[in-house]
């Protein structure tokens, strides 16, 4: 092991623990520690501060080497965003927050309650639509989620609405029938709207561990993901797994949920993310 | 498979007889990676492996078993022993109703688990009642009321924006009045670092004097499982854990982290979205899943 000016086995070990405890995952942690060791060997890092800066720089680089972190818009007609993810991560609430932010920009928004399965799901989104000033389209209890997406897009076109946010039921990526159901919703949107869905965002819980890797792989097999919403970033979870996801899938974090209120949504800031890991 | 992997790693230790120190250390390095990949907390992993090392060193390698298999067996048995507990059922009250308080982070599965518990008790011939005390999340009351109707269990609810403690006290009075022998109280999800909301839970505990305080935790939780469990345990003294969404492919290292740091038993495992999808925790299966 390399020992340089206060850079020793203990510094690397404490760095490794920092990354592991922030849920970077074993693979990404080892790659990052190797990277920093290499910088030290080449004389680019001479002390603890240099070590942290070298690491911060590399993490920011990895997070930037992804698809765009902007939200795409339709060239004409309604813009449609499809929101997906496993159970309980924050899909419905994130949609409410995004709707509120779009409303602040003067856009008209329609919320499509395509979770026709879970108790109280449609009512939950209906209440949010009311609170944020968005239109609402729901479906029959246990009805076809794809039909709700279909109806919502028709309604948006008829009423000249700018953005449609499609809420879907939470689903574990290991349940094949549920992933096929999601593919059907996606297919209906693609057929109804040129270029749609303009974003397909997977919501991840900031306290998630390395299972996020399995989630993204499976969801990506089913639909074309364009970005991540990192919800519950106000928790003690750092969501470090997004670095491994950037490396493996080039998937950018586009939005960050920071609370349970409709205003609690921010754009992703890689620098703030890195600072959060080291505080 | 794990013991083959380990045998490959230990290939250079050709001697038969005793598990030597270098052999054990090499094997445990491999196991450490497996545990970390299963989301077990890095400190819990370290403490666990130190104990296993003590146990493994000097052990006689069984004639029929390879050193790799031997180490895996020691690790698996130690893990299952750690996760297990003799009396991990519900602590029934001598004078009904037994009160069960369901707590945890946002979205972990509390409302669904509360309904599953009620359903389980109905099937066991008991008379449960549900209390919808999440008066904050939109349609949370609606969600539990719908589930309660589905399983034909009476539910007492408050109004969104109301006082959860008052609602819980009303529910308790109703349960006693209606001779319900177990009351399951659903609460709003909250962060363990949210002081006012943790204080609200302490108030609920002192108003209800529950026999069980179940922490509902998501099986896919990463390293934070330690801080989350510690936070809820320090505030309330939880009595057990329900690990949800185990029908996915999360390895569930959170189970070891939570058990390791609070000493509380994993009592239940959620295995789906349906009201029947609740199993008693099986330490052998939890251990096997973590080590796969
Ligand atoms: N603290 C915090 N809580 C959040 C955040 N986003 C969502 N939540 C909470 O997490 C819980 C679950 O949120 P939902 O929006 O219902 O999650 P979901 O993915 O739609 O859940 P399902 O539809 O059941 O799969 C709710 O209690 C939300 O208030 C966040 O950024 N911070
Ligand atoms: N697949 C699966 N889904 C589950 C399980 N337990 C709960 N869920 C789902 O997880 C999501 C969240 O469950 P809830 O019961 O609403 O979670 P909660 O803890 O009450 O959420 P808050 O009240 O917002 O904190 C819902 O979609 C449930 O159907 C489980 O064991 N397996
Ligand atoms: Mg939802
Ligand atoms: Mg709930």
XYZ file of C-alpha atoms and ligand atoms in Angstrom:
637
model
C 0.000 0.000 0.000
C 1.193 3.511 -0.825
C 2.084 5.777 2.072
C 2.445 9.452 1.256
C 2.356 12.409 3.661
C -0.499 11.500 5.980
C -2.041 9.369 3.223
C -1.916 5.864 4.549
C -3.859 2.696 4.940
C -6.065 4.321 7.581
C -6.996 7.286 5.359
C -7.984 4.965 2.549
C -9.931 2.762 4.936
C -11.830 5.726 6.365
C -12.518 6.889 2.814
C -13.833 3.437 1.930
C -16.123 3.485 4.973
C -17.424 6.947 4.062
C -18.382 5.763 0.579
C -19.860 2.462 1.762
C -21.958 4.165 4.428
C -23.305 6.571 1.788
C -24.554 3.534 -0.194
C -22.086 3.919 -3.071
C -22.038 0.113 -3.130
C -19.046 -2.226 -3.091
C -18.164 -1.940 -6.803
C -18.188 1.857 -7.052
C -16.408 2.201 -3.697
C -13.537 -0.045 -4.822
C -13.252 1.800 -8.144
C -13.153 5.179 -6.409
C -10.613 4.088 -3.793
C -8.432 2.667 -6.595
C -8.746 5.967 -8.443
C -7.588 7.947 -5.419
C -4.741 5.497 -4.756
C -3.628 5.983 -8.346
C -3.709 9.779 -7.963
C -1.531 9.382 -4.866
C 0.940 7.146 -6.694
C 1.266 9.751 -9.440
C 1.884 12.464 -6.858
C -1.389 14.242 -7.604
C -2.601 13.856 -4.012
C -0.378 14.844 -1.115
C -2.687 15.130 1.896
C -6.132 14.395 3.328
C -7.689 17.461 1.686
C -6.200 16.510 -1.676
C -7.609 13.045 -1.229
C -11.117 14.392 -0.667
C -10.852 16.879 -3.541
C -9.577 14.164 -5.882
C -12.502 11.987 -4.930
C -15.050 14.791 -5.207
C -13.758 15.667 -8.657
C -14.046 12.076 -9.871
C -17.583 11.645 -8.478
C -18.711 14.881 -10.120
C -17.137 13.749 -13.370
C -18.984 10.419 -13.232
C -22.286 12.117 -12.447
C -21.815 14.501 -15.342
C -21.014 11.767 -17.857
C -24.670 10.929 -18.310
C -27.618 11.912 -20.447
C -29.000 15.444 -20.072
C -30.339 16.434 -16.659
C -32.914 18.751 -18.241
C -36.536 17.690 -18.707
C -37.428 17.195 -22.379
C -40.447 18.947 -23.912
C -42.677 18.002 -26.821
C -42.115 20.015 -30.008
C -45.873 20.461 -30.234
C -48.893 19.183 -28.321
C -48.801 17.904 -24.775
C -45.544 16.817 -23.158
C -45.947 13.451 -21.417
C -43.840 12.174 -18.530
C -44.160 8.588 -17.293
C -43.221 8.014 -13.633
C -42.184 4.505 -12.574
C -40.538 2.658 -9.711
C -40.928 0.061 -6.987
C -43.457 0.335 -4.169
C -43.477 3.246 -1.751
C -40.504 5.192 -3.162
C -42.342 8.499 -3.706
C -43.787 8.408 -7.255
C -47.182 9.947 -6.508
C -45.766 12.680 -4.243
C -42.972 13.480 -6.709
C -45.574 13.936 -9.452
C -47.499 16.372 -7.230
C -44.310 18.358 -6.596
C -43.315 18.426 -10.269
C -46.842 19.550 -11.158
C -46.613 22.397 -8.665
C -43.272 23.530 -10.098
C -44.581 23.406 -13.673
C -47.617 25.403 -12.550
C -45.270 28.051 -11.119
C -43.796 28.343 -14.618
C -47.280 29.098 -15.935
C -47.868 25.729 -17.572
C -51.123 23.769 -17.422
C -50.755 20.273 -16.051
C -52.880 17.122 -16.000
C -52.299 14.255 -13.565
C -53.180 10.771 -14.838
C -53.949 8.298 -12.063
C -52.804 5.125 -13.796
C -52.367 3.327 -10.471
C -55.728 1.625 -10.546
C -54.624 -1.104 -8.183
C -53.579 0.111 -4.732
C -56.168 1.150 -2.126
C -56.488 4.927 -1.990
C -54.070 5.569 -4.879
C -56.481 7.405 -7.170
C -57.865 9.467 -4.281
C -54.330 10.377 -3.151
C -53.463 11.792 -6.585
C -56.846 13.491 -6.915
C -56.224 15.387 -3.661
C -52.808 16.467 -4.902
C -54.222 17.620 -8.262
C -56.610 19.815 -6.359
C -53.860 21.231 -4.116
C -51.470 22.111 -6.945
C -54.074 23.354 -9.432
C -53.744 20.540 -11.948
C -56.429 18.751 -13.956
C -57.089 15.123 -13.159
C -58.006 11.936 -15.024
C -58.566 8.674 -13.156
C -59.790 5.225 -14.046
C -61.925 2.398 -12.748
C -60.745 0.601 -9.627
C -58.757 -2.432 -10.915
C -59.208 -1.015 -14.431
C -56.598 -1.028 -17.205
C -53.825 1.472 -16.404
C -53.054 1.880 -20.112
C -56.649 3.048 -20.647
C -56.108 5.831 -18.096
C -52.980 6.999 -19.946
C -54.965 6.873 -23.207
C -57.856 8.914 -21.780
C -55.497 11.405 -20.124
C -53.693 12.162 -23.388
C -57.014 12.590 -25.210
C -58.178 14.981 -22.500
C -54.907 16.939 -22.627
C -55.186 17.347 -26.387
C -58.844 18.376 -26.209
C -58.188 20.953 -23.457
C -54.852 22.195 -24.790
C -52.956 21.137 -21.654
C -49.175 21.563 -21.671
C -47.943 18.621 -19.588
C -49.356 15.206 -18.643
C -47.789 13.396 -15.686
C -48.636 9.675 -15.652
C -48.567 8.063 -12.196
C -48.172 4.284 -12.159
C -48.581 1.640 -9.463
C -45.532 0.666 -7.465
C -44.222 -2.637 -8.731
C -41.319 -4.876 -7.799
C -39.138 -5.316 -10.873
C -39.007 -9.067 -10.255
C -42.732 -9.448 -10.986
C -42.809 -10.198 -14.692
C -46.548 -9.626 -15.172
C -46.309 -6.182 -13.560
C -43.375 -5.211 -15.799
C -45.424 -6.323 -18.815
C -48.305 -4.179 -17.590
C -45.917 -1.235 -17.491
C -44.741 -1.970 -21.025
C -48.343 -1.778 -22.165
C -48.789 1.682 -20.600
C -45.569 2.798 -22.309
C -46.693 1.361 -25.669
C -50.023 3.191 -25.508
C -48.242 6.496 -24.804
C -45.763 5.921 -27.637
C -48.584 5.229 -30.085
C -50.651 8.206 -28.991
C -47.917 10.818 -28.895
C -45.081 11.407 -31.325
C -41.866 11.141 -29.298
C -43.730 10.195 -26.151
C -43.187 9.615 -23.350
C -40.794 12.562 -23.438
C -39.359 11.470 -20.084
C -39.600 8.144 -18.272
C -38.338 8.784 -14.768
C -37.591 6.081 -12.231
C -38.079 7.189 -8.651
C -35.526 5.852 -6.151
C -35.696 6.138 -2.368
C -32.549 7.836 -1.040
C -32.279 5.145 1.669
C -32.108 2.354 -0.924
C -29.073 0.098 -0.965
C -27.579 -1.833 -3.859
C -30.954 -3.251 -4.891
C -31.325 -0.008 -6.872
C -28.939 -1.548 -9.408
C -31.262 -4.516 -9.925
C -34.248 -2.175 -10.089
C -32.748 0.025 -12.795
C -31.535 -2.952 -14.839
C -34.997 -4.535 -14.822
C -36.928 -1.336 -15.465
C -34.544 -0.486 -18.279
C -35.219 -3.874 -19.861
C -38.907 -3.010 -19.868
C -39.011 0.687 -20.791
C -36.587 3.371 -21.934
C -35.566 5.243 -18.781
C -34.412 8.829 -19.246
C -33.655 9.834 -15.683
C -33.822 9.309 -11.952
C -35.823 11.117 -9.312
C -34.001 10.733 -5.999
C -36.788 11.042 -3.413
C -36.452 11.424 0.369
C -33.070 13.141 0.144
C -34.061 14.926 3.354
C -33.654 11.556 5.106
C -30.243 10.424 6.376
C -29.847 8.396 3.180
C -27.345 9.870 0.713
C -28.394 7.806 -2.337
C -24.755 7.187 -3.300
C -25.855 4.322 -5.554
C -26.683 6.921 -8.243
C -22.948 7.101 -9.030
C -22.857 3.389 -9.905
C -26.052 3.930 -11.926
C -24.450 6.821 -13.823
C -21.478 4.572 -14.655
C -23.484 1.515 -15.607
C -26.413 3.156 -17.413
C -25.461 6.755 -18.128
C -28.669 7.615 -16.292
C -28.777 11.178 -14.897
C -30.439 12.241 -11.677
C -32.840 14.951 -12.834
C -34.807 15.775 -9.696
C -34.383 15.460 -5.950
C -37.227 15.171 -3.429
C -36.492 16.958 -0.169
C -39.682 16.573 1.865
C -43.372 15.738 1.855
C -44.728 19.132 0.742
C -45.517 20.198 -2.810
C -42.600 22.630 -2.954
C -40.019 20.042 -1.838
C -38.428 19.275 -5.200
C -35.090 20.556 -6.534
C -32.919 20.110 -9.589
C -30.022 17.714 -8.983
C -26.760 19.433 -8.044
C -23.723 17.104 -8.228
C -21.612 19.425 -6.082
C -24.220 19.552 -3.308
C -24.519 15.791 -3.585
C -20.769 15.300 -3.029
C -20.742 17.762 -0.131
C -23.603 15.800 1.406
C -21.541 12.610 1.257
C -18.571 14.188 3.043
C -20.315 16.233 5.721
C -22.258 -21.029 -5.321
C -20.759 -19.608 -2.166
C -18.798 -22.532 -0.770
C -17.332 -23.249 -4.220
C -16.253 -19.615 -4.509
C -14.631 -19.868 -1.120
C -12.865 -23.124 -1.947
C -11.440 -21.453 -5.023
C -10.202 -18.584 -2.860
C -8.749 -21.005 -0.311
C -7.240 -23.263 -2.977
C -3.706 -22.398 -1.924
C -4.218 -23.779 1.588
C -3.801 -27.411 0.720
C -3.361 -28.704 4.271
C -6.122 -30.754 5.862
C -6.673 -30.787 9.582
C -7.233 -27.462 11.263
C -8.664 -24.223 9.880
C -5.542 -22.066 10.018
C -5.545 -18.342 10.632
C -4.477 -17.303 7.106
C -7.091 -19.651 5.661
C -9.857 -18.230 7.796
C -8.818 -14.619 7.157
C -8.841 -15.210 3.415
C -12.269 -16.826 3.558
C -13.676 -14.041 5.698
C -12.409 -11.389 3.298
C -14.601 -13.008 0.658
C -17.536 -13.221 3.077
C -17.099 -9.549 3.962
C -17.642 -8.602 0.339
C -20.752 -10.792 0.163
C -22.244 -9.183 3.284
C -21.494 -5.648 2.079
C -23.044 -6.472 -1.292
C -26.100 -7.671 0.630
C -26.331 -4.190 2.204
C -25.265 -5.278 5.695
C -23.843 -2.199 7.467
C -20.045 -2.098 7.321
C -19.643 -1.879 11.139
C -22.141 -4.672 11.763
C -20.233 -6.731 9.171
C -16.937 -6.113 10.937
C -18.254 -7.064 14.386
C -19.999 -10.131 13.000
C -16.907 -11.381 11.178
C -14.694 -10.837 14.241
C -16.993 -13.161 16.172
C -17.028 -15.711 13.365
C -13.225 -15.595 13.136
C -12.881 -16.415 16.823
C -15.184 -19.344 16.330
C -13.572 -20.609 13.163
C -9.938 -20.485 14.216
C -8.631 -23.781 15.349
C -11.788 -25.652 14.438
C -11.134 -29.103 13.098
C -11.977 -29.354 9.425
C -14.475 -32.165 9.173
C -13.135 -35.040 7.098
C -16.065 -34.935 4.668
C -16.206 -31.194 4.270
C -13.843 -28.743 2.515
C -12.442 -25.722 4.390
C -14.573 -23.461 2.193
C -17.741 -25.353 3.033
C -16.721 -25.393 6.689
C -16.354 -21.621 6.830
C -19.614 -21.037 4.984
C -21.407 -23.364 7.388
C -19.979 -21.523 10.411
C -20.993 -18.157 8.911
C -24.484 -19.335 7.974
C -25.129 -20.908 11.376
C -23.816 -17.862 13.216
C -25.982 -15.593 11.038
C -29.133 -17.663 11.580
C -28.445 -17.830 15.322
C -28.055 -14.067 15.423
C -31.272 -13.447 13.482
C -33.317 -15.975 15.416
C -35.117 -15.570 18.681
C -36.984 -18.065 20.830
C -40.223 -16.178 21.582
C -40.614 -13.886 18.569
C -44.432 -13.914 18.443
C -46.768 -11.137 19.595
C -46.614 -10.339 23.333
C -50.319 -10.742 24.121
C -51.682 -8.594 26.933
C -53.039 -10.428 29.992
C -56.026 -8.048 29.889
C -57.262 -7.208 26.348
C -56.959 -5.361 24.105
C -53.370 -6.007 23.099
C -52.156 -2.802 21.460
C -49.712 -2.882 18.543
C -48.174 0.396 17.365
C -46.853 0.359 13.782
C -44.049 2.834 13.037
C -41.359 3.536 10.466
C -40.046 5.620 7.605
C -42.209 7.000 4.800
C -43.328 4.375 2.297
C -41.902 1.386 4.200
C -45.224 -0.512 4.162
C -46.845 0.324 7.522
C -50.446 0.740 6.357
C -50.353 -2.452 4.309
C -48.644 -4.336 7.163
C -51.222 -3.085 9.687
C -53.980 -4.545 7.502
C -52.030 -7.790 7.049
C -51.644 -8.153 10.814
C -55.382 -7.595 11.300
C -56.089 -10.209 8.640
C -53.718 -12.678 10.310
C -55.422 -12.183 13.673
C -58.880 -12.712 12.133
C -57.656 -16.001 10.694
C -56.314 -16.929 14.138
C -59.790 -16.414 15.581
C -59.126 -13.102 17.291
C -61.167 -9.877 17.118
C -58.864 -7.127 15.866
C -59.598 -3.463 15.322
C -57.601 -1.007 13.233
C -56.872 2.621 14.098
C -56.107 4.982 11.178
C -53.830 7.496 12.881
C -51.967 8.792 9.827
C -53.856 12.070 9.573
C -51.238 13.708 7.403
C -50.726 11.860 4.106
C -53.445 12.510 1.483
C -55.957 9.632 1.446
C -54.011 7.630 4.060
C -57.183 7.153 6.097
C -59.020 6.209 2.891
C -56.334 3.588 2.169
C -56.646 1.866 5.556
C -60.453 2.141 5.621
C -60.592 0.459 2.194
C -58.291 -2.349 3.365
C -60.269 -2.764 6.592
C -63.530 -3.152 4.638
C -61.854 -5.728 2.436
C -60.909 -7.908 5.421
C -64.086 -7.066 7.389
C -62.273 -5.555 10.364
C -63.688 -2.498 12.162
C -61.587 0.617 11.806
C -61.589 3.834 13.787
C -60.275 6.838 11.927
C -59.600 10.498 12.426
C -59.903 13.398 10.013
C -56.908 14.408 7.896
C -55.234 17.243 9.778
C -56.571 16.024 13.125
C -54.716 14.881 16.252
C -53.297 11.334 15.948
C -52.969 10.925 19.734
C -56.616 11.818 20.356
C -57.689 9.521 17.506
C -55.638 6.672 18.995
C -57.178 7.197 22.430
C -60.677 7.158 20.914
C -59.804 3.941 19.078
C -58.607 2.319 22.298
C -61.816 3.284 24.094
C -63.845 1.892 21.179
C -61.854 -1.352 21.147
C -62.523 -1.856 24.857
C -66.195 -0.968 24.406
C -66.625 -3.359 21.470
C -64.622 -6.160 23.105
C -61.974 -6.156 20.389
C -58.989 -8.009 21.798
C -56.240 -6.510 19.651
C -55.860 -2.930 18.413
C -53.440 -2.182 15.560
C -52.493 1.480 15.266
C -51.185 2.776 11.900
C -49.105 5.951 12.021
C -47.734 8.445 9.507
C -44.317 7.719 8.046
C -41.584 9.898 9.521
C -37.808 10.385 9.549
C -36.060 9.266 12.730
C -34.310 12.680 12.708
C -37.609 14.592 12.761
C -37.722 15.577 16.419
C -41.338 16.867 16.641
C -42.675 13.771 14.855
C -40.607 11.420 17.031
C -41.989 13.264 20.057
C -45.490 12.623 18.664
C -44.689 8.893 18.657
C -43.503 9.083 22.253
C -46.848 10.728 23.128
C -48.699 7.950 21.273
C -46.726 5.353 23.204
C -47.503 6.906 26.550
C -51.204 7.315 25.665
C -51.589 3.716 24.466
C -49.072 1.721 26.547
C -48.723 -0.733 23.644
C -47.550 -4.322 24.144
C -45.807 -4.217 20.760
C -44.068 -1.416 18.884
C -43.245 -2.792 15.439
C -40.714 -1.030 13.247
C -41.737 -1.578 9.632
C -38.630 -1.462 7.435
C -38.128 -1.910 3.704
C -35.990 -4.956 2.822
C -34.105 -2.868 0.228
C -32.856 -0.337 2.795
C -29.104 0.159 2.599
C -26.600 1.312 5.190
C -29.141 3.689 6.771
C -30.987 0.723 8.314
C -28.706 1.117 11.326
C -29.435 4.803 11.936
C -33.143 4.385 11.225
C -33.540 1.457 13.617
C -31.398 3.111 16.269
C -33.444 6.314 16.031
C -36.781 4.566 16.479
C -35.436 2.239 19.154
C -33.839 5.036 21.190
C -37.090 7.019 21.094
C -39.543 4.180 21.722
C -37.884 0.886 22.624
C -39.309 -1.067 19.682
C -40.267 -4.681 20.393
C -39.863 -6.113 16.914
C -39.448 -5.539 13.198
C -41.473 -6.303 10.092
C -39.291 -6.453 6.988
C -41.379 -5.672 3.889
C -41.134 -6.227 0.116
C -39.244 -9.486 0.548
C -40.978 -10.728 -2.601
C -38.383 -8.701 -4.512
C -34.708 -9.563 -4.939
C -33.260 -7.349 -2.219
C -30.763 -9.455 -0.253
C -32.095 -7.994 2.982
C -28.835 -7.231 4.790
C -30.870 -4.579 6.609
C -32.248 -7.442 8.732
C -28.793 -8.167 10.154
C -27.985 -4.474 10.564
C -31.220 -3.797 12.460
C -30.950 -6.895 14.630
C -27.243 -6.352 15.209
C -27.611 -2.781 16.373
C -30.886 -2.884 18.366
C -31.009 -6.507 19.490
C -34.724 -6.549 18.591
C -36.159 -9.567 16.723
C -37.324 -9.612 13.111
C -40.855 -10.906 13.738
C -42.572 -10.639 10.359
C -41.734 -10.573 6.684
C -43.932 -8.932 4.028
C -44.134 -10.992 0.855
C -46.507 -9.070 -1.382
C -49.182 -6.391 -1.646
C -52.094 -8.640 -0.682
C -53.572 -8.821 2.824
C -52.473 -12.453 3.180
C -48.863 -11.710 2.226
C -47.333 -11.728 5.696
C -45.107 -14.523 7.033
C -43.455 -15.132 10.363
C -39.754 -14.381 9.996
C -37.603 -17.452 9.367
C -33.980 -16.836 10.493
C -32.623 -19.682 8.314
C -34.208 -18.218 5.189
C -33.140 -14.670 6.065
C -29.555 -15.893 6.532
C -29.566 -17.887 3.294
C -30.821 -14.891 1.339
C -28.147 -12.570 2.732
C -25.397 -15.064 1.881
C -26.503 -16.050 -1.588
N -39.456 12.878 3.744
C -39.862 12.670 2.484
N -40.942 11.891 2.279
C -41.333 11.689 1.003
C -40.654 12.261 -0.107
N -41.305 11.872 -1.234
C -42.343 11.101 -0.848
N -42.360 10.999 0.517
C -43.296 10.246 1.336
O -43.131 8.882 1.056
C -44.375 8.197 1.207
C -44.670 7.426 -0.059
O -44.883 8.361 -1.116
P -45.796 8.018 -2.368
O -45.743 9.190 -3.259
O -47.129 7.522 -1.945
O -44.962 6.803 -2.960
P -45.342 5.918 -4.213
O -44.103 5.527 -4.910
O -46.350 6.598 -5.073
O -45.989 4.648 -3.511
P -46.832 3.482 -4.203
O -47.736 4.105 -5.203
O -47.568 2.838 -3.091
O -45.841 2.573 -4.834
C -45.393 9.271 1.529
O -45.579 9.303 2.923
C -44.744 10.547 1.061
O -45.176 11.689 1.762
C -39.495 13.089 0.151
O -38.833 13.635 -0.741
N -39.161 13.251 1.464
N -44.480 -6.086 -3.176
C -44.741 -5.657 -1.938
N -45.255 -4.443 -1.773
C -45.528 -4.028 -0.511
C -45.269 -4.823 0.634
N -45.659 -4.118 1.724
C -46.134 -2.939 1.278
N -46.056 -2.890 -0.081
C -46.407 -1.786 -0.982
O -45.541 -0.716 -0.663
C -46.209 0.517 -0.925
C -46.179 1.348 0.345
O -46.980 0.711 1.315
P -47.759 1.541 2.421
O -48.439 0.547 3.286
O -48.596 2.605 1.804
O -46.523 2.209 3.167
P -46.562 3.183 4.415
O -45.391 2.871 5.270
O -47.873 3.111 5.105
O -46.359 4.602 3.739
P -46.548 6.030 4.446
O -47.801 5.951 5.217
O -46.585 6.990 3.331
O -45.337 6.206 5.293
C -47.600 0.159 -1.393
O -47.564 0.134 -2.803
C -47.801 -1.246 -0.863
O -48.711 -1.998 -1.625
C -44.691 -6.128 0.426
O -44.403 -6.895 1.347
N -44.447 -6.470 -0.874
Mg -48.240 6.005 -5.677
Mg -49.236 4.586 5.483
